[in-house]
Tab-separated table of C-alpha atoms and ligand atoms in Angstrom:
chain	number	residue	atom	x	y	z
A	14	UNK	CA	-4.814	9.474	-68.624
A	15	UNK	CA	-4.974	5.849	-69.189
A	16	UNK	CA	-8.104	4.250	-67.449
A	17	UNK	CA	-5.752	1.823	-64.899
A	18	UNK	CA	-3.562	4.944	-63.979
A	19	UNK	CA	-6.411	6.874	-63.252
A	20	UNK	CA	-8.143	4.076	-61.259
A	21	UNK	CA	-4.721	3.319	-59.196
A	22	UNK	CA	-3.794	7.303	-58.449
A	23	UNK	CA	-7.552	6.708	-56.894
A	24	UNK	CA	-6.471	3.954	-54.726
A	25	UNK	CA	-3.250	5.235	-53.892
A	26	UNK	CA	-4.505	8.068	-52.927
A	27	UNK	CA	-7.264	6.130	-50.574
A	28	UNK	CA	-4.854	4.629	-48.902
A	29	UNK	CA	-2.622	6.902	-48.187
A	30	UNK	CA	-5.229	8.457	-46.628
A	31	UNK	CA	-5.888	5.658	-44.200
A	32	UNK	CA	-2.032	5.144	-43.430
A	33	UNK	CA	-1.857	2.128	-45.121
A	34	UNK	CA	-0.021	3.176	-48.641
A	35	UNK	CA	3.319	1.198	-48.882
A	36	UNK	CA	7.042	2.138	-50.245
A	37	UNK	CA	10.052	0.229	-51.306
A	38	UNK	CA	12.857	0.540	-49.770
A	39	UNK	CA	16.242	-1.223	-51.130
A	40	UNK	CA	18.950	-2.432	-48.784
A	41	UNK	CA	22.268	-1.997	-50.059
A	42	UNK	CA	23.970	-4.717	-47.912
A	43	UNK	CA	23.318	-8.226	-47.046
A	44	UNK	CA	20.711	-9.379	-44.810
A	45	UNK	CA	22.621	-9.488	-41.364
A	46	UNK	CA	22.266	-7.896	-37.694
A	47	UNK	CA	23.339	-4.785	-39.631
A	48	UNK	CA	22.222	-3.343	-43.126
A	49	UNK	CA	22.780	-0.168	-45.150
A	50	UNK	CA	20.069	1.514	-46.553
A	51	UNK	CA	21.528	4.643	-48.889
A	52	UNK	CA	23.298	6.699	-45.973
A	53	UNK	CA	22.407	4.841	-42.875
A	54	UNK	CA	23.969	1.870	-41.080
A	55	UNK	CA	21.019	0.067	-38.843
A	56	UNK	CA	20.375	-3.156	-36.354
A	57	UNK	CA	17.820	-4.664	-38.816
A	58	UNK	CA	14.519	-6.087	-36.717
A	59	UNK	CA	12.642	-6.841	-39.547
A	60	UNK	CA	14.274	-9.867	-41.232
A	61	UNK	CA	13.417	-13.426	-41.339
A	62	UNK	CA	16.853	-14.393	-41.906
A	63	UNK	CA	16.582	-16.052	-37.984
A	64	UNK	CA	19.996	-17.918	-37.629
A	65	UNK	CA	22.346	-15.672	-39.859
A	66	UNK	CA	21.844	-17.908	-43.276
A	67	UNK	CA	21.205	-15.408	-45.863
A	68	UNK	CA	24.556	-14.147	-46.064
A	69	UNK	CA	26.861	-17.412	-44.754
A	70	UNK	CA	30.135	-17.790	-46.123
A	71	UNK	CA	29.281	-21.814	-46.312
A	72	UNK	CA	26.076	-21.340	-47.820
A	73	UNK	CA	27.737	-18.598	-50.309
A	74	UNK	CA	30.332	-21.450	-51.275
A	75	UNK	CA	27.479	-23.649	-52.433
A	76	UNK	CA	25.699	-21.481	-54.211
A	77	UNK	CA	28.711	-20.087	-55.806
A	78	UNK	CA	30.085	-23.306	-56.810
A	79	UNK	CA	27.005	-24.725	-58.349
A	80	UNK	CA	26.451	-21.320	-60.168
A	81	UNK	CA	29.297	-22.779	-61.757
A	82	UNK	CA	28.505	-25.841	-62.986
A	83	UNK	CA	24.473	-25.254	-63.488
A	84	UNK	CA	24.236	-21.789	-64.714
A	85	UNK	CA	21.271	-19.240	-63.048
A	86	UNK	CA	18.247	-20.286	-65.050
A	87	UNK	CA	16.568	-23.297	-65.277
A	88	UNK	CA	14.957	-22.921	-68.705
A	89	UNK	CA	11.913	-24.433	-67.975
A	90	UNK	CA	9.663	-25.970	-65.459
A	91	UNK	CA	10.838	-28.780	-63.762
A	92	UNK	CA	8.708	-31.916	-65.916
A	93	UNK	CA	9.735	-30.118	-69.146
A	94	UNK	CA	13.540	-29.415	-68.837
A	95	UNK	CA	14.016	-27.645	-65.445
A	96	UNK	CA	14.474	-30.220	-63.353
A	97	UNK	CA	18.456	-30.663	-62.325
A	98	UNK	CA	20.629	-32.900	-60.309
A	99	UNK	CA	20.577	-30.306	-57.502
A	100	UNK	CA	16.554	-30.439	-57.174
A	101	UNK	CA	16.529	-33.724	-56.777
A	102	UNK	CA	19.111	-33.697	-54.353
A	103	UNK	CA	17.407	-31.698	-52.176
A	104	UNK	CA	14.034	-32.910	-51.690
A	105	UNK	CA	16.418	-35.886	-50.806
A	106	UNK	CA	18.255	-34.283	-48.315
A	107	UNK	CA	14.876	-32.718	-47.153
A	108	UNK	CA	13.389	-35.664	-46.643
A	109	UNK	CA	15.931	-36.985	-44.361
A	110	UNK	CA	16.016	-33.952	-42.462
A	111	UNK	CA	12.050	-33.925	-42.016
A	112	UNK	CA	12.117	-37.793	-41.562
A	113	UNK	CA	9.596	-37.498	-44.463
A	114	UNK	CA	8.551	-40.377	-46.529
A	115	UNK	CA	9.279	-37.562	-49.059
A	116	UNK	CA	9.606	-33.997	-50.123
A	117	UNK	CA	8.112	-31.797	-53.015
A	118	UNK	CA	10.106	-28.317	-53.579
A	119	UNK	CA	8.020	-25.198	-54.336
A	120	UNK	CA	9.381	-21.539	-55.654
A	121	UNK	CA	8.135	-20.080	-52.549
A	122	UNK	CA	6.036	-20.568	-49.387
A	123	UNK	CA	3.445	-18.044	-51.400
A	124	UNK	CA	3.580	-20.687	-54.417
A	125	UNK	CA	3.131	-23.540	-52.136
A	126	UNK	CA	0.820	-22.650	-50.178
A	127	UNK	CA	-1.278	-21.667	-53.432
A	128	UNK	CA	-0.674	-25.175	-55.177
A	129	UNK	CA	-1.005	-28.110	-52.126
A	130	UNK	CA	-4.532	-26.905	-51.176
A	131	UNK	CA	-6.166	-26.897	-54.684
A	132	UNK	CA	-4.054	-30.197	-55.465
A	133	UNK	CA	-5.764	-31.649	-52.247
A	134	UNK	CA	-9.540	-30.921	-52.458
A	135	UNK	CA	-12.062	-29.009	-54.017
A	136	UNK	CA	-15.822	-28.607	-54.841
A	137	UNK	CA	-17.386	-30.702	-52.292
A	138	UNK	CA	-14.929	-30.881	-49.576
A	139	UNK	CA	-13.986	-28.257	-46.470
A	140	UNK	CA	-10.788	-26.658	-45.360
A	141	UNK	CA	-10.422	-25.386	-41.967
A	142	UNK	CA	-8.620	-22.220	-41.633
A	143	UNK	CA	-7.243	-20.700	-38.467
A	144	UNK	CA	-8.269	-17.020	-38.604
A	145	UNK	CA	-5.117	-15.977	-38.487
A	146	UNK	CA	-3.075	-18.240	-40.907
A	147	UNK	CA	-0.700	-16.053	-43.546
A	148	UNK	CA	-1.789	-14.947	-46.493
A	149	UNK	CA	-0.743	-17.839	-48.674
A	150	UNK	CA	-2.752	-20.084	-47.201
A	151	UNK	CA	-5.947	-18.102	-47.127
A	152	UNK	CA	-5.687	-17.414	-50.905
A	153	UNK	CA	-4.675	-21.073	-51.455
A	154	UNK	CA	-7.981	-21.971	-49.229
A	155	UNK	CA	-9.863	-19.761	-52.101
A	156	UNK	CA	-8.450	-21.184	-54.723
A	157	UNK	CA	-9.097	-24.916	-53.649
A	158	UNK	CA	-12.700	-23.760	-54.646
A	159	UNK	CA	-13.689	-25.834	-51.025
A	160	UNK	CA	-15.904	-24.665	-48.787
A	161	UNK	CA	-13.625	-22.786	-46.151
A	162	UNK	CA	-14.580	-22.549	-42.414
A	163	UNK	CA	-12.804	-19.900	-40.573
A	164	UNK	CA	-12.095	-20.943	-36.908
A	165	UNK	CA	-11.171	-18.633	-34.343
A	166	UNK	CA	-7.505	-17.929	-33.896
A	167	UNK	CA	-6.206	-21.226	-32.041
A	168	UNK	CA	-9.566	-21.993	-30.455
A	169	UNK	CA	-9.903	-25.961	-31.123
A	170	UNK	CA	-13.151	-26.119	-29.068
A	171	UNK	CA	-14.371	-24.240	-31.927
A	172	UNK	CA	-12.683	-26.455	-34.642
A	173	UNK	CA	-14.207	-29.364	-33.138
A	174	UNK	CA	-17.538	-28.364	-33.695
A	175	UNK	CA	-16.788	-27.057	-37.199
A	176	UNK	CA	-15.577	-30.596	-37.833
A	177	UNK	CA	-18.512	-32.462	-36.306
A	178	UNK	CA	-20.994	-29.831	-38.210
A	179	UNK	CA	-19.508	-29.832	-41.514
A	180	UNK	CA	-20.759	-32.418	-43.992
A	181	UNK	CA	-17.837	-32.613	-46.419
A	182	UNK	CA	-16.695	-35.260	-47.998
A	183	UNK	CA	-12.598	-34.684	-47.604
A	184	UNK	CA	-11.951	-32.624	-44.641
A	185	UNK	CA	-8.544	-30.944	-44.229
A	186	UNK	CA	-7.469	-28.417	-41.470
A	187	UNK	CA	-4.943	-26.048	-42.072
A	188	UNK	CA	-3.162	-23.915	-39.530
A	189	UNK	CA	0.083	-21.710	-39.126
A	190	UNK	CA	2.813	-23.532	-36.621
A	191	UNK	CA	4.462	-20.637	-35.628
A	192	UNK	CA	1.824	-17.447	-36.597
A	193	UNK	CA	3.618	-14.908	-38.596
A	194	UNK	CA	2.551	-11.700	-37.024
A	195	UNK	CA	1.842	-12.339	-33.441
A	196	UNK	CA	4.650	-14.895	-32.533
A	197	UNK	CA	2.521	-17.352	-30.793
A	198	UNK	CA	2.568	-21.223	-31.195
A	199	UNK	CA	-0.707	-23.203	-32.419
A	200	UNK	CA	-2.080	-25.876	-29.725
A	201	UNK	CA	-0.731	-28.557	-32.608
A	202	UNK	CA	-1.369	-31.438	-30.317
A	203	UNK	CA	-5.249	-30.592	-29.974
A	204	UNK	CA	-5.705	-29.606	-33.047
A	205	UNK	CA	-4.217	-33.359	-34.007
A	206	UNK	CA	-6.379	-34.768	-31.889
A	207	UNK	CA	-9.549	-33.093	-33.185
A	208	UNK	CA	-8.549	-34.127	-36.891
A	209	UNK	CA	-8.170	-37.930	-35.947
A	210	UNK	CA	-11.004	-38.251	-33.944
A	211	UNK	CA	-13.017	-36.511	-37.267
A	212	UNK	CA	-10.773	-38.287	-39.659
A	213	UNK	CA	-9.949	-35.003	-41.169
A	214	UNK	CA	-5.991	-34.441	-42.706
A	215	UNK	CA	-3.635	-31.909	-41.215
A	216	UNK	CA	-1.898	-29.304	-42.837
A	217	UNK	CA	0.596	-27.303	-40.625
A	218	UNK	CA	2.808	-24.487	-42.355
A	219	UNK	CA	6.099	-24.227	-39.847
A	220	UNK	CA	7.932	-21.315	-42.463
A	221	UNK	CA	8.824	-19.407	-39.302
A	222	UNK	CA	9.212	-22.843	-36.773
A	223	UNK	CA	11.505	-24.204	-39.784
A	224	UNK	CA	15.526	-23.936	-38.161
A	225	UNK	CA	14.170	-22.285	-34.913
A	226	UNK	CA	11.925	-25.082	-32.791
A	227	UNK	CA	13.034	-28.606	-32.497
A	228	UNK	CA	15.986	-29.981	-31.277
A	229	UNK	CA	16.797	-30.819	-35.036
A	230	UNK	CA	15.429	-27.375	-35.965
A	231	UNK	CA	12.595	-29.148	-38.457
A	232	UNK	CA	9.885	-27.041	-36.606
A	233	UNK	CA	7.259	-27.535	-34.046
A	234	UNK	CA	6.075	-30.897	-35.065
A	235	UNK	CA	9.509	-32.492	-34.715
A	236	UNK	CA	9.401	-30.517	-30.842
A	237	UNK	CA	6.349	-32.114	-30.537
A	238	UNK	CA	7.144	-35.517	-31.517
A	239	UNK	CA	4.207	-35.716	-34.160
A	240	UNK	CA	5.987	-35.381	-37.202
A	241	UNK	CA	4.810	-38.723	-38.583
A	242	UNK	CA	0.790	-37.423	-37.438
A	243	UNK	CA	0.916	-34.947	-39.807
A	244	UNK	CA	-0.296	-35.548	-43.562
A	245	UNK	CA	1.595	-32.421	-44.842
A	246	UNK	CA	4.367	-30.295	-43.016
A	247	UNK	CA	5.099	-27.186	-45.149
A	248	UNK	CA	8.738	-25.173	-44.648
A	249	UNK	CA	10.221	-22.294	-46.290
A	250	UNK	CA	13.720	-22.124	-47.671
A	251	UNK	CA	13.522	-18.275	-47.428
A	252	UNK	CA	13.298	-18.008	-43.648
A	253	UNK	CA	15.852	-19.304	-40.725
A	254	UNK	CA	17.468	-21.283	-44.185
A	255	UNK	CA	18.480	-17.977	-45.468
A	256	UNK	CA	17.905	-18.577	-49.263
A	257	UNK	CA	14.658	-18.736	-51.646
A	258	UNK	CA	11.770	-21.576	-52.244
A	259	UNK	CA	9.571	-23.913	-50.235
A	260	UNK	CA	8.711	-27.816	-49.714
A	261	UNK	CA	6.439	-29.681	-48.458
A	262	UNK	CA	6.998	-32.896	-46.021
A	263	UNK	CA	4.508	-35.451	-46.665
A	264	UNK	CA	3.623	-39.062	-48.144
A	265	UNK	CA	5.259	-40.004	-51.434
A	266	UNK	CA	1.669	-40.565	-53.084
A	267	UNK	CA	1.039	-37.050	-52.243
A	268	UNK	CA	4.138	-35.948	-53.684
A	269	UNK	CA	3.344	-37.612	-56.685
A	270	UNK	CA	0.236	-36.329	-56.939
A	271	UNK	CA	1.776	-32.484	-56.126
A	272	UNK	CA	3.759	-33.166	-59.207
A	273	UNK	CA	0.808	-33.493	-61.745
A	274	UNK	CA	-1.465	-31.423	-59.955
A	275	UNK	CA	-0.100	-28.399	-57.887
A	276	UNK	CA	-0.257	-25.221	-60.953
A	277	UNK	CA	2.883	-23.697	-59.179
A	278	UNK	CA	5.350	-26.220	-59.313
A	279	UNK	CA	3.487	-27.252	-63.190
A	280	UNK	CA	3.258	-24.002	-64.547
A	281	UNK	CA	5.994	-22.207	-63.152
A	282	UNK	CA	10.139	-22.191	-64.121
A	283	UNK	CA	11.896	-24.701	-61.492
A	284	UNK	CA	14.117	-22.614	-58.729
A	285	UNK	CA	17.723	-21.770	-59.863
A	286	UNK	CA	19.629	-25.031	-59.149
A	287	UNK	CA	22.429	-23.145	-57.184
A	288	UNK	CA	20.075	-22.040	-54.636
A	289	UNK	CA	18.752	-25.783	-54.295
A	290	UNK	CA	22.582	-26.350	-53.655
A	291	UNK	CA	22.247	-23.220	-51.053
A	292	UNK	CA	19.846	-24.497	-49.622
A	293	UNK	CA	21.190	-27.802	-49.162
A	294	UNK	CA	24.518	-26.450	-47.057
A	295	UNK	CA	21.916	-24.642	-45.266
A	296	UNK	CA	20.196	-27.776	-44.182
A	297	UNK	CA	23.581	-29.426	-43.089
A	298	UNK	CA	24.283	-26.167	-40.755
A	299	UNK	CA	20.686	-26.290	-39.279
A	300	UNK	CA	20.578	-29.874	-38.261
A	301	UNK	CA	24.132	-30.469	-37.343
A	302	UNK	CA	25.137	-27.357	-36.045
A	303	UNK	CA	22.602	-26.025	-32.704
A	304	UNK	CA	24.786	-23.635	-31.655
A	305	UNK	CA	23.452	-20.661	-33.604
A	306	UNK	CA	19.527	-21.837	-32.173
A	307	UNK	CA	21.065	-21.957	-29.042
A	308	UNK	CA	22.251	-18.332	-29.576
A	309	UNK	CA	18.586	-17.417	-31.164
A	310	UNK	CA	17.242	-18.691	-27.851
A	311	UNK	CA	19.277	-17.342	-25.473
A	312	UNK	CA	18.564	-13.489	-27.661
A	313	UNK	CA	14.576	-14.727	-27.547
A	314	UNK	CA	14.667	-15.364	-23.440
A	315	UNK	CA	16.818	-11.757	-23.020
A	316	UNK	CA	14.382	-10.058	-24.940
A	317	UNK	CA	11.286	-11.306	-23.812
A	318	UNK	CA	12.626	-10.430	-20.501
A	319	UNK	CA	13.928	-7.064	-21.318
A	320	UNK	CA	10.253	-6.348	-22.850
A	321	UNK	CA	8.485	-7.650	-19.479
A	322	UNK	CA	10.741	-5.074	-17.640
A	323	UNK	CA	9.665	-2.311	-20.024
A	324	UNK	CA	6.103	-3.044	-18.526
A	325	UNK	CA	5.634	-4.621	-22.176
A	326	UNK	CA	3.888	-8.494	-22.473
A	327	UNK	CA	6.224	-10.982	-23.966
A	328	UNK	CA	6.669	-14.670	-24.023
A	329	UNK	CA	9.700	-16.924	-25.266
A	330	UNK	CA	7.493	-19.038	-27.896
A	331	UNK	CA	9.761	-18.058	-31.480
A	332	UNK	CA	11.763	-15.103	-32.816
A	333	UNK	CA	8.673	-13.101	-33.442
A	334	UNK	CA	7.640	-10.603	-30.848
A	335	UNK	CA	4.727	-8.267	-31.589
A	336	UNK	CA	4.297	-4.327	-30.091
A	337	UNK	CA	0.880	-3.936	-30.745
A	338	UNK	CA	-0.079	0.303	-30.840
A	339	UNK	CA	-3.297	0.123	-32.547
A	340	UNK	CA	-3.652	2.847	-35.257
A	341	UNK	CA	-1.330	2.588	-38.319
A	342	UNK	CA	-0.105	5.997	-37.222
A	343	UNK	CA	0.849	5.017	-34.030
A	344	UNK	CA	3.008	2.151	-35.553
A	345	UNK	CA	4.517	4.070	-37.947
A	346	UNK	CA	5.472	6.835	-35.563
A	347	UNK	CA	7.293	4.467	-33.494
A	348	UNK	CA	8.964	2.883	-36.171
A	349	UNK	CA	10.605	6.322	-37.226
A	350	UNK	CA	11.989	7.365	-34.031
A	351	UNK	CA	13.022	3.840	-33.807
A	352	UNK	CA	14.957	4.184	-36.804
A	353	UNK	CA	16.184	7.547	-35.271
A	354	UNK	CA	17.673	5.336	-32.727
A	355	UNK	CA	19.680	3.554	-35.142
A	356	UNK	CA	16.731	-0.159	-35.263
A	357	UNK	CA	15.315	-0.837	-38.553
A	358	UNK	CA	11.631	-2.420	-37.269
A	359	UNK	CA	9.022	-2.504	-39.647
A	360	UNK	CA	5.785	-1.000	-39.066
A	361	UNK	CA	3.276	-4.061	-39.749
A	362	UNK	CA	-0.215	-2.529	-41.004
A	363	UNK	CA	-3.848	-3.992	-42.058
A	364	UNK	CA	-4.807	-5.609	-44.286
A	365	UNK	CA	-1.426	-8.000	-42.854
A	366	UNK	CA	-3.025	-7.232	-39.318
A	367	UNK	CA	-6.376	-6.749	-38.290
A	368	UNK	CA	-7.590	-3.510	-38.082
A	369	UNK	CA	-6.775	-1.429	-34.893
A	370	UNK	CA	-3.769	-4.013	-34.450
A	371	UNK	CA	-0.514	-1.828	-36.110
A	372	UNK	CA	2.218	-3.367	-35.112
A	373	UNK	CA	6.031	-2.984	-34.726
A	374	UNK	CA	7.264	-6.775	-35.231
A	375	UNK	CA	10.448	-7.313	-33.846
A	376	UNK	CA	12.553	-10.277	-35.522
A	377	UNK	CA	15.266	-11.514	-34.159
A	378	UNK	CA	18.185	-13.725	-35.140
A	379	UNK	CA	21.233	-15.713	-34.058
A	380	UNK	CA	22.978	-13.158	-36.377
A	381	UNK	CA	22.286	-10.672	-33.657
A	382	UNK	CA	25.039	-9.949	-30.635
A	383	UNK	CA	23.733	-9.615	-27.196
A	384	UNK	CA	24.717	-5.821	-27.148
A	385	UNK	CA	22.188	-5.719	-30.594
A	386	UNK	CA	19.741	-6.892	-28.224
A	387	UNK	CA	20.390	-4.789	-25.201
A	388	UNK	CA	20.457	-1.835	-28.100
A	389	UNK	CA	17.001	-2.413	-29.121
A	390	UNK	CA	15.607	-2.347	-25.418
A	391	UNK	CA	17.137	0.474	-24.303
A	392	UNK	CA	15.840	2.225	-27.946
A	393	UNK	CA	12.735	1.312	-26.886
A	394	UNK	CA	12.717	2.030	-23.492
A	395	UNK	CA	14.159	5.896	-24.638
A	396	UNK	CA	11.212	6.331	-27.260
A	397	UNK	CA	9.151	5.585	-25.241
A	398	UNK	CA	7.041	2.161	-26.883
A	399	UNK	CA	4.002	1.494	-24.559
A	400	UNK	CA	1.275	-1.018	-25.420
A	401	UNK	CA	-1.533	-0.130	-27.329
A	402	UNK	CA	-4.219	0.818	-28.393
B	515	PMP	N1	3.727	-18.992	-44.767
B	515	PMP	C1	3.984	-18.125	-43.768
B	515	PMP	C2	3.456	-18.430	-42.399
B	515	PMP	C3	4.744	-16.974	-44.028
B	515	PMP	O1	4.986	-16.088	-43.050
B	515	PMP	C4	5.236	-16.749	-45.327
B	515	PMP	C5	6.113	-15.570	-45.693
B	515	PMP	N2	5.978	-14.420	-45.016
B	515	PMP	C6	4.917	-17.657	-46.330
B	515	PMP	C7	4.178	-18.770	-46.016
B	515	PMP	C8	5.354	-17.436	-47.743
B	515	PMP	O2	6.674	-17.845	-47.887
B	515	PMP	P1	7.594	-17.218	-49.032
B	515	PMP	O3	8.043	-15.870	-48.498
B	515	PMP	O4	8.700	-18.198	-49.185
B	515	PMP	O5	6.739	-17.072	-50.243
């Protein structure tokens, strides 16, 4: 046997032992409040598709027509040849949208995330990291080569003191808006505070507050009324925009210095210009058209009450809402008979969740009906869900 297959059947074999190997498993339908996967027909719980986007016959129209006109590869990355009329059109539209003094596109959250931290500061300066920010931005953190303080989830007593204790010379905080696993909201305000009393920068990734909070839909800062407070305001395409890539909201000098600076957007192919023209429609329908976060909201306040009434804790604060059951047995037990039940919910595991913190994670989305809802809570009431651990 070759030494990396022997070295992975190891692995594999240690984690399956823990619970925590993982599978593939392809959906043979658009995303939507229903999927097919091979035989079975399911209320899907487990996308981030949160008003309905992914599969819109508008959105489809764009994409479709520029598919046309621009092909499906770009070539190249954008400052050699990749860059098309479509990119720039966005980060235009963007802009306007995040009332930005401009916008730099990414390939993903994941590659933006990666590339805006390093771009920002390195050897000499300090990030500070809510404990439980995604992924993304604790391996962009690592890569910024910075020294990285971890603060307690939300606690901005604590990132005061990290501030005032730190001696750094660039100081940039960097926090989740919406927090991908648990649901809850960051306290943006104080955090804003304690960055402009310590001159520190702001960093706030809103990929799952992005077409869900805000009047407008551009995310918590815009609900807050901070958006111009904030040095950089990151949002995914992929999420309640229903397509693929990322940008980030900010100053045009930082722009221009993502440009020459940020190895994902240098280094990597530029996005497919007919999702850039996706994305655009998508933008149009988020701003201009409330009525499917109106529908998102009124699912988010019938669940969360539904939950309560199950003897489950829940609070209206996005379209994320966590059953924590401890063990990654316990989570993926209830995720089967779930799926018995006819609900596709995921079964979130460590290392995405702390240890002793398996998870079902229940998405929902304007797509949704109220009887999809109602379906879910009664499922859960019949299997039985009760808080862990
Ligand atoms: N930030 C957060 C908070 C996320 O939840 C995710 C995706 N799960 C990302 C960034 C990465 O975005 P993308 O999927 O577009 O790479």
């Amino acid at each position: 046997m070759k030494p990396a297959t022997q070295w992975a059947r190891e692995d594999l074999e240690a984690l399956s032992s823990r619970g925590l190997r993982r599978a593939l498993e392809p959906l043979d339908s658009p995303q939507g409040a229903e999927v097919r996967v091979g035989e079975e027909r399911l209320i899907n719980f487990s996308s981030n598709d949160y008003l309905g986007l992914a599969a819109s016959p508008a959105v489809r129209a764009a994409v479709a027509s520029a598919l046309e006109r621009y092909g499906v590869g770009t070539g190249a990355s954008r400052l050699v040849v990749g860059d098309m009329v479509p990119h720039q059109r966005l980060e235009a539209r963007l802009a306007r949208f995040e009332r930005a003094e401009a916008v730099r596109l990414f390939n993903s959250g994941y590659a933006a995330n990666t590339g805006i931290l390093p771009a920002l500061v390195g050897p000499g300066d300090a990030v500070f990291s809510d404990a439980l920010n995604h992924a993304s931005l604790v391996d962009g953190c690592r890569l910024s080569r910075a020294r990285v303080v971890v603060y307690p989830h939300a606690d901005v007593a604590a990132l005061t003191r990290a501030l005032e204790q730190t001696p750094a010379r660039r100081k940039l905080v960097v926090t989740d808006s919406v927090f991908s696993m648990d649901g809850d909201v960051a306290p943006l305000r104080d955090i804003l505070a304690a960055c402009e009393a310590h001159g520190a920068a702001l960093m706030v990734d809103e990929a799952h507050a992005t077409g869900v909070l805000g009047a407008r839909g551009a995310g918590l800062c815009e609900a807050l009324g901070v958006e111009d407070r904030v040095d950089l305001r990151m949002g995914t395409l992929s999420k309640a925009l229903g397509g693929m890539g990322a940008y980030v909201a900010t100053s045009r000098a930082v722009a221009d210095l993502l440009v020459s600076r940020a190895r994902p957007f240098v280094y990597s192919t530029a996005l497919p210009a007919a999702l850039c023209a996706g994305a655009e429609r998508a933008v149009d329908l988020v701003e201009h058209d409330p009525a499917s976060r109106e529908r998102l909201w009124g699912h988010i306040h019938r669940f969360t009450d539904g939950l309560r009434a199950l003897g489950l804790s829940a609070e209206p604060r996005s379209a994320i809402f966590p059953v924590i059951l401890g063990e990654p047995s316990r989570a993926l037990d209830a995720a089967r008979r779930l799926r018995e039940a006819g609900l596709l919910v995921k079964a979130i595991r460590p290392p995405t969740v702390p240890d002793g913190t398996s998870r079902l994670r229940f998405c929902l989305s304007a797509a949704h009906s109220t009887g999809h809802i109602d379906l879910a809570l009664e499922a859960l009431r019949r299997v039985g869900v009760s808080r862990g651990p």
